[in-house]
PDB file of N, CA, C and O in Angstrom:
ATOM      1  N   UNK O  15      91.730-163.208-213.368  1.00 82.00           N
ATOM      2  CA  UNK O  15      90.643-162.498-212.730  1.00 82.00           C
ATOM      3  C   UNK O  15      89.653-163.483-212.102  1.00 82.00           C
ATOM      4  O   UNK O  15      89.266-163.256-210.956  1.00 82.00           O
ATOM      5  N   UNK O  16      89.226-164.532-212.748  1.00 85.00           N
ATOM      6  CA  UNK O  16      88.417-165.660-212.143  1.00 85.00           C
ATOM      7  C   UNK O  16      88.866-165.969-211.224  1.00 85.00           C
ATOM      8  O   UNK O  16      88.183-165.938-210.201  1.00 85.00           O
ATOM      9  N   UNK O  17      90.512-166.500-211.176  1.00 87.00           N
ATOM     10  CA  UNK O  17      90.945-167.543-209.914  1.00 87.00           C
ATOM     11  C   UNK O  17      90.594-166.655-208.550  1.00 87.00           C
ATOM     12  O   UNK O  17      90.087-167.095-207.518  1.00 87.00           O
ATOM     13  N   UNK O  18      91.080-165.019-208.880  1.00 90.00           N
ATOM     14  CA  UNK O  18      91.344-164.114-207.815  1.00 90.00           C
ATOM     15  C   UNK O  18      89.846-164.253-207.281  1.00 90.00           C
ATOM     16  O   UNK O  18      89.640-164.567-206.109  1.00 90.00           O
ATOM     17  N   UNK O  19      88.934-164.038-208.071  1.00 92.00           N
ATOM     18  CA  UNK O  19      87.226-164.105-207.813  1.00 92.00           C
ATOM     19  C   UNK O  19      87.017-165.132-206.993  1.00 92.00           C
ATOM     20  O   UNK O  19      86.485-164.972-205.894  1.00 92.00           O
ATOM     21  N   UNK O  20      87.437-166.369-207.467  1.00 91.00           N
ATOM     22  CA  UNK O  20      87.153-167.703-206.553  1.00 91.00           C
ATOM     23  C   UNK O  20      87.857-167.924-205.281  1.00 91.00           C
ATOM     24  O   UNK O  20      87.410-168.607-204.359  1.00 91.00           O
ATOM     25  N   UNK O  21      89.015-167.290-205.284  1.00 93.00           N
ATOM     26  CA  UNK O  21      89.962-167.430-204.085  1.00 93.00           C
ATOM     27  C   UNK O  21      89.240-166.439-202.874  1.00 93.00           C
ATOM     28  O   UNK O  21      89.196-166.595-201.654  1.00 93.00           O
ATOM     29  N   UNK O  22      88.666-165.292-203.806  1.00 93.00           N
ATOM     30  CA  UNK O  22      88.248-164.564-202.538  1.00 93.00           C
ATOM     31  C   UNK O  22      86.673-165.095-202.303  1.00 93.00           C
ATOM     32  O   UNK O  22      86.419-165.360-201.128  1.00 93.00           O
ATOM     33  N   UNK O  23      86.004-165.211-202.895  1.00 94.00           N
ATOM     34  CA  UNK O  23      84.760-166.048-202.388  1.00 94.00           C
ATOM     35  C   UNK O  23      85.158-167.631-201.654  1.00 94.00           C
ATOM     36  O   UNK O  23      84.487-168.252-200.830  1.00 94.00           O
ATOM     37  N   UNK O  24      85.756-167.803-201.932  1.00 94.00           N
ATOM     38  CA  UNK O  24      86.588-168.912-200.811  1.00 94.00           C
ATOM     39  C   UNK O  24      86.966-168.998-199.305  1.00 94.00           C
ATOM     40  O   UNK O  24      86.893-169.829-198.400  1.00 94.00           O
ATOM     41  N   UNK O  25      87.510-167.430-199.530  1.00 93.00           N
ATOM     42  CA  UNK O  25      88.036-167.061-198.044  1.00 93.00           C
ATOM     43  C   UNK O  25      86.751-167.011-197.025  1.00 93.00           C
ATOM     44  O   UNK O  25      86.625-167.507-195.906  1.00 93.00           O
ATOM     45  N   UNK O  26      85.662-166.077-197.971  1.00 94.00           N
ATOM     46  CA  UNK O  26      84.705-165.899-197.461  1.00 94.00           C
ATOM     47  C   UNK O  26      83.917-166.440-196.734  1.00 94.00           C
ATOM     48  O   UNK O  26      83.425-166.012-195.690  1.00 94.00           O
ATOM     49  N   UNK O  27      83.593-168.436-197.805  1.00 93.00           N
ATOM     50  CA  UNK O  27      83.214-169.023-197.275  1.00 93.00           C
ATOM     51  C   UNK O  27      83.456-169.399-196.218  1.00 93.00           C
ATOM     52  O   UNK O  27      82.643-169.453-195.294  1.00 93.00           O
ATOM     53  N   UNK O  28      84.705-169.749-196.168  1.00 92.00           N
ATOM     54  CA  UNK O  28      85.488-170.020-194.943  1.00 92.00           C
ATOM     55  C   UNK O  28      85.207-169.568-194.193  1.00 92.00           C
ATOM     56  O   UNK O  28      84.184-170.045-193.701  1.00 92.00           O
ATOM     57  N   UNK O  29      85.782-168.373-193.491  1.00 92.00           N
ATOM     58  CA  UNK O  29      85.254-167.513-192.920  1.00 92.00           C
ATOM     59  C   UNK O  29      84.002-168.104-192.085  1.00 92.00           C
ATOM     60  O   UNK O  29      83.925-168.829-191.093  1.00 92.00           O
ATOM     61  N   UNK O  30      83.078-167.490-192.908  1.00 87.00           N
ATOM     62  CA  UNK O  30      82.013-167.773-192.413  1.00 87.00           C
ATOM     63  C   UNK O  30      81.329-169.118-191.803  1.00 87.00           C
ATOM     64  O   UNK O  30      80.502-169.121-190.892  1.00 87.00           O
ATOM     65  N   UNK O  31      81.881-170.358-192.542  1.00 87.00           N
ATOM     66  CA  UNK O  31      81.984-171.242-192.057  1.00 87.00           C
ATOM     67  C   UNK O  31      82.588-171.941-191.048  1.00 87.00           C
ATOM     68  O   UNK O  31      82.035-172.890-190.493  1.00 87.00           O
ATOM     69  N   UNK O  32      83.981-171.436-190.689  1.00 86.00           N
ATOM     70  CA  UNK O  32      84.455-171.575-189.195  1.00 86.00           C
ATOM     71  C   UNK O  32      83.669-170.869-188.103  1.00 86.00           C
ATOM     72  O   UNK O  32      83.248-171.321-187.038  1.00 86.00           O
ATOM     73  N   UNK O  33      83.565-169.555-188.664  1.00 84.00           N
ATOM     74  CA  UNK O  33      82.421-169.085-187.120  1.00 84.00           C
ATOM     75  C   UNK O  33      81.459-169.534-187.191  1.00 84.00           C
ATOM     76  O   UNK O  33      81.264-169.813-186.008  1.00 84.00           O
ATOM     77  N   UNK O  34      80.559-169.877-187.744  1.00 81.00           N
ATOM     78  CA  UNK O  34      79.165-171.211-187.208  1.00 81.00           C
ATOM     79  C   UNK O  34      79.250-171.898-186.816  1.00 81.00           C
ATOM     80  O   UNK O  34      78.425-172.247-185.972  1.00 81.00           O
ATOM     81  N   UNK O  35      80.905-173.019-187.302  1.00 82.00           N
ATOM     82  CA  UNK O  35      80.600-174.165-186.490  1.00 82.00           C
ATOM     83  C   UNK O  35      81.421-173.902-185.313  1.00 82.00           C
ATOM     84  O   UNK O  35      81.363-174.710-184.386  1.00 82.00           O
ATOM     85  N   UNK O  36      82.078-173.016-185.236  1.00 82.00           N
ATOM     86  CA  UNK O  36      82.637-172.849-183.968  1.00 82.00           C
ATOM     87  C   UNK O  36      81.595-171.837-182.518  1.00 82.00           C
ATOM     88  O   UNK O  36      81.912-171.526-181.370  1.00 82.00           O
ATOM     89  N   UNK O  37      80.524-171.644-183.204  1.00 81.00           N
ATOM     90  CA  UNK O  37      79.802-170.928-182.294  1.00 81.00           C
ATOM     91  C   UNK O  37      79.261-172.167-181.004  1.00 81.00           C
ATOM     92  O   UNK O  37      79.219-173.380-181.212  1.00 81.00           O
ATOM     93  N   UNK O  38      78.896-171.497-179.719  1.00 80.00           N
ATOM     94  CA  UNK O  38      78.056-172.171-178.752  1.00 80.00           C
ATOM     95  C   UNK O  38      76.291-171.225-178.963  1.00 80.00           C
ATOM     96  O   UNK O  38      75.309-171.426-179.679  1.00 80.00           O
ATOM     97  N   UNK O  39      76.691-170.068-177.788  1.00 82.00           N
ATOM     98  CA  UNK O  39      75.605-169.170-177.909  1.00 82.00           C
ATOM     99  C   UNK O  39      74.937-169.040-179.117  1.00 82.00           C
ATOM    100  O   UNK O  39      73.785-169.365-179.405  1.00 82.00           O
ATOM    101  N   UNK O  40      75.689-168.592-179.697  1.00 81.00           N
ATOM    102  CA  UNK O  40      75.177-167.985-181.230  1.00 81.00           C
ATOM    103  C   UNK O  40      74.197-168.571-181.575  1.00 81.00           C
ATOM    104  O   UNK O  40      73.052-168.172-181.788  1.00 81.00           O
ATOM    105  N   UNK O  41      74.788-169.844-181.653  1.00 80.00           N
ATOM    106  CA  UNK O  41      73.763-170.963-182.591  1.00 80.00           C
ATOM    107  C   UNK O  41      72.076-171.292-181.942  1.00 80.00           C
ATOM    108  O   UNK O  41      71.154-171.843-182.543  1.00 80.00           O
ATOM    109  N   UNK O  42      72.080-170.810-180.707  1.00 86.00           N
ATOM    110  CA  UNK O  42      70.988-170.658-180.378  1.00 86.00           C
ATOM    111  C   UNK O  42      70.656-169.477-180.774  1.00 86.00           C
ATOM    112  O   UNK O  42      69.775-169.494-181.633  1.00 86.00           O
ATOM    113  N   UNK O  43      71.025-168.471-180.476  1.00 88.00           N
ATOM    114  CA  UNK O  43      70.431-166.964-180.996  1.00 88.00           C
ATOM    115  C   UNK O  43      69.803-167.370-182.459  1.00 88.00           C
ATOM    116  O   UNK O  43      68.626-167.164-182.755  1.00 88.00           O
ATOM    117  N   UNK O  44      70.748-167.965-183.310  1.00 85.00           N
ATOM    118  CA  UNK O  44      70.506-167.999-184.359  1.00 85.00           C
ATOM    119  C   UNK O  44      68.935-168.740-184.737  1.00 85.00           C
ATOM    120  O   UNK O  44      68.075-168.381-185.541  1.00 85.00           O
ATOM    121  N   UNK O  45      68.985-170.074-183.661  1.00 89.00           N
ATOM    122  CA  UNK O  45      67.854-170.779-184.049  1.00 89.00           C
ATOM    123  C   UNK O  45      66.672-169.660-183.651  1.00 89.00           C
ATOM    124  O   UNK O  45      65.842-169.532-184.551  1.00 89.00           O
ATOM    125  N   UNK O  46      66.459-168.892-182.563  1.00 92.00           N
ATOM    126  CA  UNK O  46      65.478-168.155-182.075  1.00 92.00           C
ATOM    127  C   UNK O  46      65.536-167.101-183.186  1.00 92.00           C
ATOM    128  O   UNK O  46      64.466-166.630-183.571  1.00 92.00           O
ATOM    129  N   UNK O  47      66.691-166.683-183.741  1.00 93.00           N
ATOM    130  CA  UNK O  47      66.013-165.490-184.694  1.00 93.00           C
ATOM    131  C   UNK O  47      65.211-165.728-185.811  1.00 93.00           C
ATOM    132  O   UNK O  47      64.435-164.881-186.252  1.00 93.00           O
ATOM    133  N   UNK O  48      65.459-167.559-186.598  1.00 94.00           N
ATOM    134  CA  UNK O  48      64.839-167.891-187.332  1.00 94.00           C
ATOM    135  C   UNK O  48      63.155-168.491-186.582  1.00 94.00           C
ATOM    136  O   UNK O  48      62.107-168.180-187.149  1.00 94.00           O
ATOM    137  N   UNK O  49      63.152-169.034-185.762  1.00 97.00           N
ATOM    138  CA  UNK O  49      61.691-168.529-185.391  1.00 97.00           C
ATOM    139  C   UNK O  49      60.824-167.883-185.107  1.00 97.00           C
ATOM    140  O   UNK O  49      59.618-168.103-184.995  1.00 97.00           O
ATOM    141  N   UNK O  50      61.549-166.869-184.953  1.00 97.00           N
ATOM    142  CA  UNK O  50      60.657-165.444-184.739  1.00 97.00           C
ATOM    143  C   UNK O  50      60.675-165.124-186.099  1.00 97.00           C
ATOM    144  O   UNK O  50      59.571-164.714-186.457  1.00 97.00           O
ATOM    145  N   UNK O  51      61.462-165.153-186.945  1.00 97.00           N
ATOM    146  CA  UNK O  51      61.132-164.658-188.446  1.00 97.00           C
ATOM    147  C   UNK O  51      60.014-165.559-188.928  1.00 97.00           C
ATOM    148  O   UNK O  51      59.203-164.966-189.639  1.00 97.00           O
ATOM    149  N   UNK O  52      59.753-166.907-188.710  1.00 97.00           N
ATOM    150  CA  UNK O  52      59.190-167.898-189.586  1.00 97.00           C
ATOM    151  C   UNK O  52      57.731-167.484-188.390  1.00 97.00           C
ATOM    152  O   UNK O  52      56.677-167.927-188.847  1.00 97.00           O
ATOM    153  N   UNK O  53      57.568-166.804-187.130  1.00 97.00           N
ATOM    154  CA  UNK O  53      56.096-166.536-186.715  1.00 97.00           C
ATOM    155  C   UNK O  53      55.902-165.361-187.033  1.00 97.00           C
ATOM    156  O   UNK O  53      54.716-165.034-187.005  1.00 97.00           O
ATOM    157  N   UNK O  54      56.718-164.479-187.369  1.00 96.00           N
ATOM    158  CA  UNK O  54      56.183-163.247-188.552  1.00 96.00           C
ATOM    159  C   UNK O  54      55.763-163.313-189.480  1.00 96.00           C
ATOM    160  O   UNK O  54      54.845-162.608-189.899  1.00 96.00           O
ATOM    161  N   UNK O  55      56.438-164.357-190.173  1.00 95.00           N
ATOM    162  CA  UNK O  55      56.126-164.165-191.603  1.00 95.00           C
ATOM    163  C   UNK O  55      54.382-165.175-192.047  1.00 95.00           C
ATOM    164  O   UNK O  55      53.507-165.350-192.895  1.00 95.00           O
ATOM    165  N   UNK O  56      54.793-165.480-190.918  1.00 94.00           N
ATOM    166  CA  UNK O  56      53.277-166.476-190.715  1.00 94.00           C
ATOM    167  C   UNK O  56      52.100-165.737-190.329  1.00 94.00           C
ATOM    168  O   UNK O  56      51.033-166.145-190.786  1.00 94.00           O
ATOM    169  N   UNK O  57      52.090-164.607-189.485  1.00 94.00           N
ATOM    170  CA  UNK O  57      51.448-163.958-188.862  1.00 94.00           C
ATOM    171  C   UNK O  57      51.197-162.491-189.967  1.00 94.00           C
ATOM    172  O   UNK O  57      50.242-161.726-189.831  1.00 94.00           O
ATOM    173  N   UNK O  58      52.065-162.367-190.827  1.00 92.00           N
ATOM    174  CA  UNK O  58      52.417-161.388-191.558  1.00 92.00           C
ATOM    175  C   UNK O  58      51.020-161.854-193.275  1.00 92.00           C
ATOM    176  O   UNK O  58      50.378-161.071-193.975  1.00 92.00           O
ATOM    177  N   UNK O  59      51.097-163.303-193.314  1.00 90.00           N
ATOM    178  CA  UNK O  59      50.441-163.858-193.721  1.00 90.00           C
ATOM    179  C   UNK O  59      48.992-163.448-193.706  1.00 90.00           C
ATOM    180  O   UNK O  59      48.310-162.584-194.257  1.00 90.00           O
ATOM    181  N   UNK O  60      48.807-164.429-192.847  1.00 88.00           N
ATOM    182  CA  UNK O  60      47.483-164.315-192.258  1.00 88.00           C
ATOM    183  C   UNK O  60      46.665-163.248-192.058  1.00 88.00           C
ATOM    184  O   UNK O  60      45.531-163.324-192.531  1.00 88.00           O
ATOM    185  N   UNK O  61      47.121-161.852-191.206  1.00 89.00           N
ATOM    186  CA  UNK O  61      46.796-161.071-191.213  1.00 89.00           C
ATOM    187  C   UNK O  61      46.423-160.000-192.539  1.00 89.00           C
ATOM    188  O   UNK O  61      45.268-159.580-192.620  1.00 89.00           O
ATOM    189  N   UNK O  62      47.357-159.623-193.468  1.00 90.00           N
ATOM    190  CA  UNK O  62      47.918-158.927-194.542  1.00 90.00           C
ATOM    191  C   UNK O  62      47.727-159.550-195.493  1.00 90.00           C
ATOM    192  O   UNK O  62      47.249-158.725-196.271  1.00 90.00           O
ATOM    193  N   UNK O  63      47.800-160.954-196.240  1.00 87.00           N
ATOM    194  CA  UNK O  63      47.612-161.186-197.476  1.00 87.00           C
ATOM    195  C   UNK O  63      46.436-162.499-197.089  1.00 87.00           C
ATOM    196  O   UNK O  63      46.728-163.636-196.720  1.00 87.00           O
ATOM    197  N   UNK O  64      45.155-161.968-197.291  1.00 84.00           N
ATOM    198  CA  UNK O  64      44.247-162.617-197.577  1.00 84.00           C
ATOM    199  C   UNK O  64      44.049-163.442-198.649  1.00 84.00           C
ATOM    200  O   UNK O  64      44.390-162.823-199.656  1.00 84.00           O
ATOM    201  N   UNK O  65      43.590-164.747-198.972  1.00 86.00           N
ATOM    202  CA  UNK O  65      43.241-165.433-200.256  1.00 86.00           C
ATOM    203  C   UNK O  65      42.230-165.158-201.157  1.00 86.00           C
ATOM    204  O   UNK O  65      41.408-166.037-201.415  1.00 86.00           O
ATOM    205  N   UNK O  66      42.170-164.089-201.663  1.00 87.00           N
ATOM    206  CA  UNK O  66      41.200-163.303-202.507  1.00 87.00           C
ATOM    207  C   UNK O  66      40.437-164.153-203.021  1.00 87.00           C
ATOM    208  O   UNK O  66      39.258-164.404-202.772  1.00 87.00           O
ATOM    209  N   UNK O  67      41.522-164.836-204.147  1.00 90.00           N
ATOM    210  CA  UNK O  67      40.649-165.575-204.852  1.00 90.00           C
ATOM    211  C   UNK O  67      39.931-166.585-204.634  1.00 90.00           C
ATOM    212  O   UNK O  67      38.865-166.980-205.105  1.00 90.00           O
ATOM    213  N   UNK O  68      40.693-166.998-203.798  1.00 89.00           N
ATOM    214  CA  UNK O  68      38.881-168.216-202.871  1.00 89.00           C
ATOM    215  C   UNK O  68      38.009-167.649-201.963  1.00 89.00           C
ATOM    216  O   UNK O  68      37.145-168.321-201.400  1.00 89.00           O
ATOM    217  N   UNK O  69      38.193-166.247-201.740  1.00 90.00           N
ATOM    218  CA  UNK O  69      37.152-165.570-201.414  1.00 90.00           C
ATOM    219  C   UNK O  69      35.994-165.424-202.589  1.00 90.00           C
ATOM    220  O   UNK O  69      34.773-165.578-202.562  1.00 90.00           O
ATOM    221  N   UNK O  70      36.818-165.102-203.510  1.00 93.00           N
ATOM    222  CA  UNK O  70      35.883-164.238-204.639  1.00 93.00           C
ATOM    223  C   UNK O  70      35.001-164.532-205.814  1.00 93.00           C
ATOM    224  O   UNK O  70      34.073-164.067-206.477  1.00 93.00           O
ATOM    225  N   UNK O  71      36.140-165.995-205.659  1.00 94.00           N
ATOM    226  CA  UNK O  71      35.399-167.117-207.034  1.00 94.00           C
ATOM    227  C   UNK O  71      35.108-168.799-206.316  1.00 94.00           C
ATOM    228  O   UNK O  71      35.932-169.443-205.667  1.00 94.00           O
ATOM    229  N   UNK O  72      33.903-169.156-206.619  1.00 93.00           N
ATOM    230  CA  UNK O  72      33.477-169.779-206.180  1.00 93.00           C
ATOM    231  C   UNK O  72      34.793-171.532-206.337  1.00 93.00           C
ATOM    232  O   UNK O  72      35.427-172.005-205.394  1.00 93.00           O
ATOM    233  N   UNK O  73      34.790-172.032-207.717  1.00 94.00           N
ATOM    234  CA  UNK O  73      36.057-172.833-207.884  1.00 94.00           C
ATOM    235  C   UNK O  73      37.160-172.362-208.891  1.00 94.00           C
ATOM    236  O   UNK O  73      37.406-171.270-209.402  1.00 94.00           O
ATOM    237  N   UNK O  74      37.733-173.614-208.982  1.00 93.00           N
ATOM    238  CA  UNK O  74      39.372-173.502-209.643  1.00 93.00           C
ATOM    239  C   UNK O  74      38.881-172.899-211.108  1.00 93.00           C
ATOM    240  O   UNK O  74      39.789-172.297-211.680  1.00 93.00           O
ATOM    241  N   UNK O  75      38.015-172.927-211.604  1.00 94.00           N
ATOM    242  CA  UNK O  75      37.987-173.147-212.865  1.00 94.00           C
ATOM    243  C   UNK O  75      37.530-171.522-213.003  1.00 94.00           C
ATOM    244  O   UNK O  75      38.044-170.852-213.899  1.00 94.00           O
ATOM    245  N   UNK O  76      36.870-171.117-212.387  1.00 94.00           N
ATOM    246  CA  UNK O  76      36.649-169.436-212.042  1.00 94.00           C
ATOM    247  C   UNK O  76      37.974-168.719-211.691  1.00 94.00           C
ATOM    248  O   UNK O  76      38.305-167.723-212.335  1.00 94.00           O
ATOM    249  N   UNK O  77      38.799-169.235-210.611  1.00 94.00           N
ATOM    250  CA  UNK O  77      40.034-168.582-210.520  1.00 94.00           C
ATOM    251  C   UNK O  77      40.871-168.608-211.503  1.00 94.00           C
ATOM    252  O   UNK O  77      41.656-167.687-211.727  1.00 94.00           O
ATOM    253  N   UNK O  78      40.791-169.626-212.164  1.00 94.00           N
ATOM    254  CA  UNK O  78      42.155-169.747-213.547  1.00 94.00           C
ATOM    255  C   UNK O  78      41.497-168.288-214.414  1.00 94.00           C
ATOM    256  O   UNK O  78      42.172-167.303-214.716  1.00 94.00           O
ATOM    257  N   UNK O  79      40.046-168.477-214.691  1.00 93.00           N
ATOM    258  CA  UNK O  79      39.940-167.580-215.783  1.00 93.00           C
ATOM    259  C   UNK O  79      39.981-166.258-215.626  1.00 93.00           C
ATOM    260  O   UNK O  79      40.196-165.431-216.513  1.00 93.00           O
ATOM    261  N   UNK O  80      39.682-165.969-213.996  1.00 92.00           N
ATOM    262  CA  UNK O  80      40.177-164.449-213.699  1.00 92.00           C
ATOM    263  C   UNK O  80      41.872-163.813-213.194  1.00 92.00           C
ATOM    264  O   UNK O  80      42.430-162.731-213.012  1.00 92.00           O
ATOM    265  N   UNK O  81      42.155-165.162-213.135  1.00 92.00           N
ATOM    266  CA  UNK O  81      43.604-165.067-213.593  1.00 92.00           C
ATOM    267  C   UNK O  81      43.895-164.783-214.825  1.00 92.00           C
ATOM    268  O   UNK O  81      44.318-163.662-215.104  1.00 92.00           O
ATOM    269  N   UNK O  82      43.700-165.859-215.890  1.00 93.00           N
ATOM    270  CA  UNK O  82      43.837-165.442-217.423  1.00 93.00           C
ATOM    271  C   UNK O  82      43.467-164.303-217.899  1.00 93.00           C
ATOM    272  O   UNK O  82      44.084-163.851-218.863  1.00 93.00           O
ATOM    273  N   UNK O  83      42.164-163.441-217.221  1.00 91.00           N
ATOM    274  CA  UNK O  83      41.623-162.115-217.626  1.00 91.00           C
ATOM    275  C   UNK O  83      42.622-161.127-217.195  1.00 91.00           C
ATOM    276  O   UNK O  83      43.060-160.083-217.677  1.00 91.00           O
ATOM    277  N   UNK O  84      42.873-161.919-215.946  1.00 89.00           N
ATOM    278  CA  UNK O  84      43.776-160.115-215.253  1.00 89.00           C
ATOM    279  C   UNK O  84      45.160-160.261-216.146  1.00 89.00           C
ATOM    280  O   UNK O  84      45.469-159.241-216.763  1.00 89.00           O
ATOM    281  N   UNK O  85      45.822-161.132-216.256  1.00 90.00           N
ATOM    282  CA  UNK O  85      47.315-160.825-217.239  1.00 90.00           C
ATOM    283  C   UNK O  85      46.877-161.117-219.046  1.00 90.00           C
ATOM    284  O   UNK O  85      47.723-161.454-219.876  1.00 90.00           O
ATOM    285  N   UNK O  86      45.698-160.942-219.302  1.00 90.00           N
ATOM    286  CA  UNK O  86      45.810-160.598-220.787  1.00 90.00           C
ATOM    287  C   UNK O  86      45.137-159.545-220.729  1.00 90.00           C
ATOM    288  O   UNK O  86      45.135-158.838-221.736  1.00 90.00           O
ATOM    289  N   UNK O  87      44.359-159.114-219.538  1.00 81.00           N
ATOM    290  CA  UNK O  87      43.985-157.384-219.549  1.00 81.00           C
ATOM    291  C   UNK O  87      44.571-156.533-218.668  1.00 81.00           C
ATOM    292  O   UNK O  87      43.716-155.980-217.976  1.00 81.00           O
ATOM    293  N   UNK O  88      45.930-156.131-218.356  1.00 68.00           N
ATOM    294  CA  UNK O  88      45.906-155.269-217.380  1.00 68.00           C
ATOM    295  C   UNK O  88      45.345-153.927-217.086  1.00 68.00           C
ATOM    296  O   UNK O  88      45.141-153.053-217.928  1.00 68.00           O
ATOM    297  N   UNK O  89      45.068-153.829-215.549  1.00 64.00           N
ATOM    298  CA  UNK O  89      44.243-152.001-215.669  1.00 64.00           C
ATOM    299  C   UNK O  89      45.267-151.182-216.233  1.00 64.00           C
ATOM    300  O   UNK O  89      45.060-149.985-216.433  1.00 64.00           O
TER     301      UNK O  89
END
């Protein structure tokens, strides 16, 4: 049952590994889809997850302890 497991995750790799390196186009598509993901997720950032806690507490030593408060008290 293992070998069969490994043989077919094998193929797979394969697989998949001949069509990448055999791509032209692609491999650009590919690079552009990962930059548009990596200026989303940047933008997705920025916008949407604000840094609370250096908003909220003045230093580190304030953030640790309202850290420590919030997971030994949850609401």
């Amino acid at each position: 049952m293992l070998k069969r497991i490994k043989r077919g995750a094998s193929a797979v790799w394969r697989f998949y590994y001949d069509g990448f390196r055999n791509m032209t186009v692609g491999r650009s598509l590919w690079i552009l889809i990962l930059v548009k993901v990596a200026v989303l997720l940047l933008v997705f950032k920025l916008l949407f997850f604000p840094d609370v806690l250096k908003r909220d507490y003045p230093d580190d030593d304030a953030r640790a302890e309202a850290v420590r408060q919030s997971l030994s008290h949850p609401r």
